[in-house]
Coordinates of N, CA and C in Angstrom, one line a residue:
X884 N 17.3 1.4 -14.1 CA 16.4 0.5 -13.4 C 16.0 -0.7 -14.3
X885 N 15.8 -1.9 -13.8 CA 15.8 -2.8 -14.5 C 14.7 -3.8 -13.9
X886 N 13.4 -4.0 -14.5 CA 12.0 -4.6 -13.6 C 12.4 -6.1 -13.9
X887 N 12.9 -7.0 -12.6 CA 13.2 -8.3 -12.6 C 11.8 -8.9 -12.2
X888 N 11.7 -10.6 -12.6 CA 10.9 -11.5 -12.3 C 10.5 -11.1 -10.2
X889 N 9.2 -11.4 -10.1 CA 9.0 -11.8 -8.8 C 8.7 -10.1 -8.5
X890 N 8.2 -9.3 -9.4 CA 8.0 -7.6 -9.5 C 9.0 -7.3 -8.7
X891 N 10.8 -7.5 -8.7 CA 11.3 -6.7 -7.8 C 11.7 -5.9 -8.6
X892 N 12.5 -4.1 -8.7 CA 13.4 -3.7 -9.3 C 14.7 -3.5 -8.8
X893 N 15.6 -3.4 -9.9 CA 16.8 -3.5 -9.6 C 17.3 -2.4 -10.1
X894 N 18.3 -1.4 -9.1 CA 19.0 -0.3 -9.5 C 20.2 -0.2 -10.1
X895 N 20.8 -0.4 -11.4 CA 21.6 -0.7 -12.0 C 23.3 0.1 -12.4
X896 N 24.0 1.0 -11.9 CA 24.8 1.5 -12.6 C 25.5 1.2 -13.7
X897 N 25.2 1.8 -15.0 CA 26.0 1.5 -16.5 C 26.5 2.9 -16.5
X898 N 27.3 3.4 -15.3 CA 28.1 4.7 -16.1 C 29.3 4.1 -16.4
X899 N 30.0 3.3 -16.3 CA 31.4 3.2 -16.7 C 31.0 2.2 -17.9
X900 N 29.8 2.1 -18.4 CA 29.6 0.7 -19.7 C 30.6 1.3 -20.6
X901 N 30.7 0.6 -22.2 CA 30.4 1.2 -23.5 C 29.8 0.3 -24.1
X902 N 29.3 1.1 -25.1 CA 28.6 0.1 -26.1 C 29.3 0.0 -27.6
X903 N 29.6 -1.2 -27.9 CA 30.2 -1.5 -28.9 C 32.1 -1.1 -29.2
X904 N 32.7 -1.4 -27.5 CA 33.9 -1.0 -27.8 C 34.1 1.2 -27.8
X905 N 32.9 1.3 -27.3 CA 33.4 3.2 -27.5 C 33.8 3.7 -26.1
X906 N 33.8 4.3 -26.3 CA 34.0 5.7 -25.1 C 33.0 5.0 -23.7
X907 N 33.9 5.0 -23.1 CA 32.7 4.9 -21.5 C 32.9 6.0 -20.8
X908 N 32.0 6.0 -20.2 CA 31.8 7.1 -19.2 C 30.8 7.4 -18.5
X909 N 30.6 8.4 -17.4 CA 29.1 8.6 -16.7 C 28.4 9.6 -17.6
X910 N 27.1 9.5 -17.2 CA 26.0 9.8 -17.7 C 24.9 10.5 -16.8
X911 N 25.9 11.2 -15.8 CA 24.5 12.1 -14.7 C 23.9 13.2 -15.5
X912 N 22.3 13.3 -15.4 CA 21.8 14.4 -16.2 C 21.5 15.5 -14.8
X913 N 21.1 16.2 -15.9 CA 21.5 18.2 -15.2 C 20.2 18.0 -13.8
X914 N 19.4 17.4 -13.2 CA 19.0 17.1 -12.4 C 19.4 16.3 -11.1
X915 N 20.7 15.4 -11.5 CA 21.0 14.4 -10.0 C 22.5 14.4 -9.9
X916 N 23.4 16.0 -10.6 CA 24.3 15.4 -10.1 C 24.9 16.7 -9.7
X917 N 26.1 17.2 -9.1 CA 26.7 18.2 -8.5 C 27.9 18.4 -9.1
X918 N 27.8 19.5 -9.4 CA 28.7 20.3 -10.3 C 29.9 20.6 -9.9
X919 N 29.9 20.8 -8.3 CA 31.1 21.1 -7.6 C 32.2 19.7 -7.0
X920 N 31.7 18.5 -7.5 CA 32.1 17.5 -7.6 C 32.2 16.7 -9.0
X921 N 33.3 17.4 -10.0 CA 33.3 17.2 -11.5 C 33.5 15.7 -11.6
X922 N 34.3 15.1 -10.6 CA 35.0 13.9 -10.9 C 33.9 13.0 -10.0
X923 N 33.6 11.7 -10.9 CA 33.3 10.4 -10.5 C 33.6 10.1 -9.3
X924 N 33.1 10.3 -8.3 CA 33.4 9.4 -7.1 C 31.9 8.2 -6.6
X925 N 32.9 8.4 -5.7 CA 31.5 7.3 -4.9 C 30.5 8.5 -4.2
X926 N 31.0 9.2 -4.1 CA 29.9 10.5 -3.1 C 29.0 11.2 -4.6
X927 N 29.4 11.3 -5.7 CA 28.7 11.6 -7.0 C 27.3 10.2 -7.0
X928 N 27.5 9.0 -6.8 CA 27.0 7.9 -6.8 C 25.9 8.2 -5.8
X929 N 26.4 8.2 -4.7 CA 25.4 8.4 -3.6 C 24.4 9.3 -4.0
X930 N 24.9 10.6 -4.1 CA 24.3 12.2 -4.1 C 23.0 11.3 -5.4
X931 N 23.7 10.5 -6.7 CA 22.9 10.4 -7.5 C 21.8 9.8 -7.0
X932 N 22.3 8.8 -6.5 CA 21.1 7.5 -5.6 C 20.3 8.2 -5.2
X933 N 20.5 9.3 -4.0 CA 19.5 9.8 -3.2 C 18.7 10.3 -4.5
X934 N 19.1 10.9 -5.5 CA 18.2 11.6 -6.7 C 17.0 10.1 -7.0
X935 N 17.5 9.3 -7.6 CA 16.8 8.1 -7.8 C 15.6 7.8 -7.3
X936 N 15.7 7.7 -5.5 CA 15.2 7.9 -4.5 C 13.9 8.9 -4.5
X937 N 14.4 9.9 -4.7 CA 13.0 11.1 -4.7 C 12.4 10.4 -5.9
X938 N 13.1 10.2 -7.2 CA 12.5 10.5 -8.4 C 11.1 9.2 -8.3
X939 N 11.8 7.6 -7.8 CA 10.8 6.6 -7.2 C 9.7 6.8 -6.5
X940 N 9.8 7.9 -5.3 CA 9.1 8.1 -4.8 C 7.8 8.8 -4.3
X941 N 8.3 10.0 -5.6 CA 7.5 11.3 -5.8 C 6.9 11.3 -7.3
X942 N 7.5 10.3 -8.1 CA 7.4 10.7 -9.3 C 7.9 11.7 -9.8
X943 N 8.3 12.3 -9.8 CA 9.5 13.7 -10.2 C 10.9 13.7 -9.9
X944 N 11.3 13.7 -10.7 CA 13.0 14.6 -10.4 C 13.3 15.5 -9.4
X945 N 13.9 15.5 -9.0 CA 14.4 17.1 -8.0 C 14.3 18.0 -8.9
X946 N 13.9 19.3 -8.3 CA 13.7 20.6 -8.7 C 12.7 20.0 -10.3
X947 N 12.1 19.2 -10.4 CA 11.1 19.5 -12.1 C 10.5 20.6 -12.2
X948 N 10.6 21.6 -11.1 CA 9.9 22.9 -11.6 C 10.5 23.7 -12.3
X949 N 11.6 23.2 -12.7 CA 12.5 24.3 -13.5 C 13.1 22.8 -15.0
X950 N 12.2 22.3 -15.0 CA 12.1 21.7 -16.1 C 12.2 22.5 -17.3
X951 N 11.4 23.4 -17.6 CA 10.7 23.9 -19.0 C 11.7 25.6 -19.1
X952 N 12.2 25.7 -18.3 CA 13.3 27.4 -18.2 C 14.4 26.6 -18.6
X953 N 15.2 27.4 -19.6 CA 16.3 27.7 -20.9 C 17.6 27.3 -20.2
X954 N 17.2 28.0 -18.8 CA 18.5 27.8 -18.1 C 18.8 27.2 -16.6
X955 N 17.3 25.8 -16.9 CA 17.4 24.8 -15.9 C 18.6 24.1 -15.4
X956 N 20.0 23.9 -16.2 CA 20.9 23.4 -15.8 C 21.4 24.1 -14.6
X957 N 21.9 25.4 -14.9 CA 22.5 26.9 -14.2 C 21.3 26.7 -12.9
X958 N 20.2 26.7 -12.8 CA 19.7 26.9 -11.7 C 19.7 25.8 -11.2
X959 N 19.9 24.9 -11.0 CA 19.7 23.6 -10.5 C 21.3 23.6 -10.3
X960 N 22.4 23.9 -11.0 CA 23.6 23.5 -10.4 C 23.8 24.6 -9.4
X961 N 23.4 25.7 -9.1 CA 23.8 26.8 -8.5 C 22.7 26.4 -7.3
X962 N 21.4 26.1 -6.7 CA 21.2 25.3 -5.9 C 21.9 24.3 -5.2
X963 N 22.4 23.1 -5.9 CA 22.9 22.3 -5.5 C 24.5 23.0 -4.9
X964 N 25.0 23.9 -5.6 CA 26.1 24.2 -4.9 C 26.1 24.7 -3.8
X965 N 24.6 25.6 -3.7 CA 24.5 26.2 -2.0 C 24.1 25.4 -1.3
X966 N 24.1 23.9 -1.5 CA 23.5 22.8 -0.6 C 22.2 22.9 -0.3
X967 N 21.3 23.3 -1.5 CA 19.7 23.8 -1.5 C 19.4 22.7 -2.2
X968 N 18.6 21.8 -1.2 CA 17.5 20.4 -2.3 C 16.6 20.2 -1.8
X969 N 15.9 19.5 -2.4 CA 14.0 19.4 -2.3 C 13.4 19.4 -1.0
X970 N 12.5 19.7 -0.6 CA 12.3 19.6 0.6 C 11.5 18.0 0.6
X971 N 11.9 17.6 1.5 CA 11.8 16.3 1.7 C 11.0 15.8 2.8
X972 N 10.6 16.7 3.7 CA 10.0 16.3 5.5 C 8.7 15.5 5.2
X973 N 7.9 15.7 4.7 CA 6.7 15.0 4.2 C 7.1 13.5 3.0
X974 N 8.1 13.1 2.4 CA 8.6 12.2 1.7 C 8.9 10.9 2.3
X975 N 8.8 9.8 1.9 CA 9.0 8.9 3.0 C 10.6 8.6 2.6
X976 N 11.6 8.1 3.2 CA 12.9 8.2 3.4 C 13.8 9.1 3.4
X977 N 13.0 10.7 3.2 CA 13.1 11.8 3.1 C 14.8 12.0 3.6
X978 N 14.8 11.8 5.0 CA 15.8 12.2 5.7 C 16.9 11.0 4.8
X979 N 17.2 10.1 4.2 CA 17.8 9.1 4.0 C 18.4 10.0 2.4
X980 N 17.6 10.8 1.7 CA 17.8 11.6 0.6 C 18.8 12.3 1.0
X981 N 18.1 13.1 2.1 CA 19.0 14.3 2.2 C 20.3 13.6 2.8
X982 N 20.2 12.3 3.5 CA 21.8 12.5 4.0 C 22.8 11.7 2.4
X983 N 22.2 11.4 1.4 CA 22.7 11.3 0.2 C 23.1 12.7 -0.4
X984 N 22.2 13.6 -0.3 CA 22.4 14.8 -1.0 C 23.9 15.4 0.3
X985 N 23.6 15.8 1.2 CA 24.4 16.1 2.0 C 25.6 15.7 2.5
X986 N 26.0 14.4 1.6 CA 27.2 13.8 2.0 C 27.4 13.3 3.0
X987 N 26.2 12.9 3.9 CA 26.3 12.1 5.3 C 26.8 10.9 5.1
X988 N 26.4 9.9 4.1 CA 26.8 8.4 3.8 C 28.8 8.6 3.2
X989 N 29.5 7.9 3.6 CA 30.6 7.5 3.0 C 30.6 6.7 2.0
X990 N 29.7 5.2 2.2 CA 29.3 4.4 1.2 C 28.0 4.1 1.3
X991 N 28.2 3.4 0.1 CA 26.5 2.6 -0.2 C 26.1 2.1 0.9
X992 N 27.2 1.1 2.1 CA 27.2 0.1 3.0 C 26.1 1.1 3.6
X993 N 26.9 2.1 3.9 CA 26.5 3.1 5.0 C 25.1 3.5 4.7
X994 N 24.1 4.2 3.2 CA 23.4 4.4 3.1 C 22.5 2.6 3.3
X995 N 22.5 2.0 3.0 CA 21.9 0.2 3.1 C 21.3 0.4 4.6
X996 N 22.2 0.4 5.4 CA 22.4 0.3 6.8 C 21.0 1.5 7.2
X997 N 21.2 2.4 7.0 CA 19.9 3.5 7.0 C 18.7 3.4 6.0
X998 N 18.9 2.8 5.4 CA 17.5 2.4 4.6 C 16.8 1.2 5.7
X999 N 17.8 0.2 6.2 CA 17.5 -1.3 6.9 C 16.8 -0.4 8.0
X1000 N 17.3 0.5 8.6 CA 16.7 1.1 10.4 C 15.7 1.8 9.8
X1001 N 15.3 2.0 8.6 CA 13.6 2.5 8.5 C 12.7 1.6 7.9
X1002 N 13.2 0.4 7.5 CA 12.2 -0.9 7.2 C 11.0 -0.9 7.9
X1003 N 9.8 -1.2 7.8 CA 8.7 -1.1 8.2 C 8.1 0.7 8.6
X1004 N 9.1 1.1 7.7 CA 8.4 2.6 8.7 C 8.2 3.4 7.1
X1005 N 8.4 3.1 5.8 CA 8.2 4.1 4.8 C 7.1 4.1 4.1
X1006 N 6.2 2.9 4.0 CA 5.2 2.7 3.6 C 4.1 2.7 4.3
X1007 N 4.2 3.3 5.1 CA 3.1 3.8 6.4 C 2.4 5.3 5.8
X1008 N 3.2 6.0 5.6 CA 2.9 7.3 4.9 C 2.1 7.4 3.5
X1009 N 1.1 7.0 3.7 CA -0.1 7.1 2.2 C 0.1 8.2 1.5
X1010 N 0.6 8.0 0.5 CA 0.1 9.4 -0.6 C -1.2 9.8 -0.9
X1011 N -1.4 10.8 -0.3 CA -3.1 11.6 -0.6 C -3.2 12.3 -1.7
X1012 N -2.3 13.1 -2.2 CA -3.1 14.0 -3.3 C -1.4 15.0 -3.3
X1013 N -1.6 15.1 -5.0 CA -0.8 15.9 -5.5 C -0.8 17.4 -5.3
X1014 N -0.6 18.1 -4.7 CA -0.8 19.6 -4.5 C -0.1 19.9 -6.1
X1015 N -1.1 21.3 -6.1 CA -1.0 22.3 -7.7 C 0.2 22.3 -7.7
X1016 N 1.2 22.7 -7.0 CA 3.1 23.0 -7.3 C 3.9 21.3 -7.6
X1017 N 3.4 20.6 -7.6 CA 3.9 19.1 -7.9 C 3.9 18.6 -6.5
X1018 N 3.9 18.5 -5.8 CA 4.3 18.4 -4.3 C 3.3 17.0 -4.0
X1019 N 3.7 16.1 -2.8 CA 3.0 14.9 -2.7 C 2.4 15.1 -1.6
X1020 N 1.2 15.6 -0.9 CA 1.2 15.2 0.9 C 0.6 13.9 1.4
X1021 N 1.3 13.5 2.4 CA 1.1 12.0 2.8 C 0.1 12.2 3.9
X1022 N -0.8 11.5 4.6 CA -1.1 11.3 5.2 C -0.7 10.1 6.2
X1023 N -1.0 10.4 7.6 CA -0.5 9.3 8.5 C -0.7 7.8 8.4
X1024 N -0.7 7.2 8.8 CA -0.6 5.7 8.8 C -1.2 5.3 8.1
X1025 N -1.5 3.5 7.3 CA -2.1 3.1 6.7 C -3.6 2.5 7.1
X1026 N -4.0 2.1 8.6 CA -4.8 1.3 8.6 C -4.6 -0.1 8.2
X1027 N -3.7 -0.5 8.1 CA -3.5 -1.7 7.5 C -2.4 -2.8 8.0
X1028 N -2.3 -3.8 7.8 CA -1.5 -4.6 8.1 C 0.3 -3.9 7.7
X1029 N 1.1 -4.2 8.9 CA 2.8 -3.3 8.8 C 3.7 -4.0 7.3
X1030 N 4.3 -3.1 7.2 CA 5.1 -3.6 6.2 C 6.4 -4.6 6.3
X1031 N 6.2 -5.3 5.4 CA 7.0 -6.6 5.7 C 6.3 -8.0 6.2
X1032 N 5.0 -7.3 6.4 CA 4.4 -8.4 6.6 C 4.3 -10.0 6.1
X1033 N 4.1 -10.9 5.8 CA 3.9 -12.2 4.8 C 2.5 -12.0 4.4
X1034 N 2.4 -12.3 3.2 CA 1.3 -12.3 2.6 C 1.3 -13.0 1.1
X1035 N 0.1 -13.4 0.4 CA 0.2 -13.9 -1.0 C 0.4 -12.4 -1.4
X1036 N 1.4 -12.5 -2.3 CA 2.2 -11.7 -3.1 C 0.7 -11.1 -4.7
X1037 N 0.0 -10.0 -4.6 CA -0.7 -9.9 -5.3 C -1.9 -10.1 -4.8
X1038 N -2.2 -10.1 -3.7 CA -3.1 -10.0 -3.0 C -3.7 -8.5 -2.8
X1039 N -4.9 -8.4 -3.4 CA -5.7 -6.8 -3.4 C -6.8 -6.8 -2.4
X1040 N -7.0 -5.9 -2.0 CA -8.2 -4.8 -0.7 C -8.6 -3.9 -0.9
X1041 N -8.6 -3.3 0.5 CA -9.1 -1.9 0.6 C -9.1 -1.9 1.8
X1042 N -8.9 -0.6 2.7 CA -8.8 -0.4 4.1 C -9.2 1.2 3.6
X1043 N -9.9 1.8 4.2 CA -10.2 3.0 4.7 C -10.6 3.6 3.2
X1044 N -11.1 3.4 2.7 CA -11.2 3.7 1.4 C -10.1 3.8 0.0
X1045 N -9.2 3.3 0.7 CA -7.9 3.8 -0.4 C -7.6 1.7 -0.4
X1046 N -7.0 1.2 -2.0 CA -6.8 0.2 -2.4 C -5.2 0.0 -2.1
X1047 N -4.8 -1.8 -1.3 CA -3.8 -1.4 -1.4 C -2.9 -3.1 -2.5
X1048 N -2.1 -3.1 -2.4 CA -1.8 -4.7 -3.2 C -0.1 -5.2 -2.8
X1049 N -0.2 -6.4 -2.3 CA 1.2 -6.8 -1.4 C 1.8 -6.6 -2.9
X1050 N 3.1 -6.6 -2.6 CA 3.8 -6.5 -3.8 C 5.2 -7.4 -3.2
X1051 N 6.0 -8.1 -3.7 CA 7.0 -9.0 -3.1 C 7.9 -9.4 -3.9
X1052 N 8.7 -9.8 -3.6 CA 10.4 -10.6 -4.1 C 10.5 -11.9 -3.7
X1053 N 10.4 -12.6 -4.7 CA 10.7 -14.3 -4.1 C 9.2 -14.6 -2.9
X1054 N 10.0 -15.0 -1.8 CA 9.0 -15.4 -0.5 C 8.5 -14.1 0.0
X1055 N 9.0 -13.0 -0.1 CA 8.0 -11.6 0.9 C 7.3 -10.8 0.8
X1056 N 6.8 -10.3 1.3 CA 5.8 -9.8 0.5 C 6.1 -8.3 1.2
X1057 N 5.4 -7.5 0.9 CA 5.0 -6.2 1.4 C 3.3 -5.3 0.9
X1058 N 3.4 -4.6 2.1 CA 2.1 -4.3 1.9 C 2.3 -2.8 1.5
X1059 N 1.2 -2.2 0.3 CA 2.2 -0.9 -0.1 C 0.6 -0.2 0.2
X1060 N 0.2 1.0 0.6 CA -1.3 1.2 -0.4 C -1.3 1.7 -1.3
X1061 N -2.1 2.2 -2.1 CA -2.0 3.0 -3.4 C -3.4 4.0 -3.2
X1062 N -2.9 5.5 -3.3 CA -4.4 6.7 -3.7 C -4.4 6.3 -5.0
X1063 N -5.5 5.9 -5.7 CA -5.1 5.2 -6.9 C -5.1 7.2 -8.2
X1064 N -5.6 8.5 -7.5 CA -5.1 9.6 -8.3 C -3.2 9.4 -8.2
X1065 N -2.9 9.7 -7.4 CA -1.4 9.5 -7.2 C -0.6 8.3 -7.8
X1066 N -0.6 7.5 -8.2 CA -0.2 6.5 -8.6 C -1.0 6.2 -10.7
X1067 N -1.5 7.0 -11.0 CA -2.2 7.1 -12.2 C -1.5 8.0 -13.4
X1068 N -0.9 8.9 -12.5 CA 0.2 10.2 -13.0 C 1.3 9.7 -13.7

């Protein structure tokens, strides 16, 4: 990920780089990639993206509960091979994850196209509070102006008690909120 001018980020692939003339190659760690798919494809890419995805939006990796066990790799590939991943129903693009994890997308086009048909609809879902198991629960709507709105870019509030701050690319803005516990982690 790479934080460009105008606060946008950019999702970058450097698995096929090298540096300094060496060896290139991918670089999926034991959390975003599938074991049962050894070879580089574009569905390895995807499956990773959706990983990306949660990790942006939860703050966590898939499965971090088996972060600190000896033999996090083994459980997390043996999950992934029974097509067992995060539960996502409470997450916002949730369903957009799983159809990465699940192989629903053919290409990126295809996943873009399903991100575009939920514009205005992911940042509706406020993060309220971390439950003890790492878990995020959202609460319903924001009270606030939709997303996508136009706004000065950096422009701060408050609606319903929770703070929120347009955040934007170039000319647009968006309106995000922030639980400011959730976002401090």
């Amino acid at each position: 990920m790479v934080w460009m001018e105008f606060d946008c980020l950019k999702l970058i692939d450097f698995g096929g780089a090298s540096i300094d003339g060496g060896e290139h190659g991918s670089c999926y760690q034991w959390y975003n990639y599938r074991r049962s798919t050894p070879e580089v494809s574009k569905q390895t890419d995807i499956f990773a993206f959706g990983c990306v995805m949660y990790e942006i939006l939860t703050g966590r990796h898939p499965y971090h509960e088996f972060e600190a066990s000896e033999n996090r790799s083994h459980i997390v590939q043996q999950l992934y091979e029974n097509n067992r991943f995060p539960n996502t129903t409470n997450v916002p693009l949730g369903e957009v994850m799983q159809g990465c994890w699940h192989s629903t997308f053919d290409s990126m086009d295809e996943v873009v196209k399903a991100l575009k048909a939920k514009e205005g609809t992911f940042f509706t879902n406020v993060p309220a509070e971390r439950l003890d198991d790492g878990e995020v629960r959202y609460e319903e709507g924001a009270g606030a102006a939709e997303v996508g709105e136009v706004g000065e870019v950096g422009e701060v509030g408050e609606v319903e008690g929770r703070a929120y701050v347009r955040e934007g690319c170039g000319e647009k803005s968006r309106l995000s909120m922030r639980n400011e516990r959730w976002w401090e982690e």
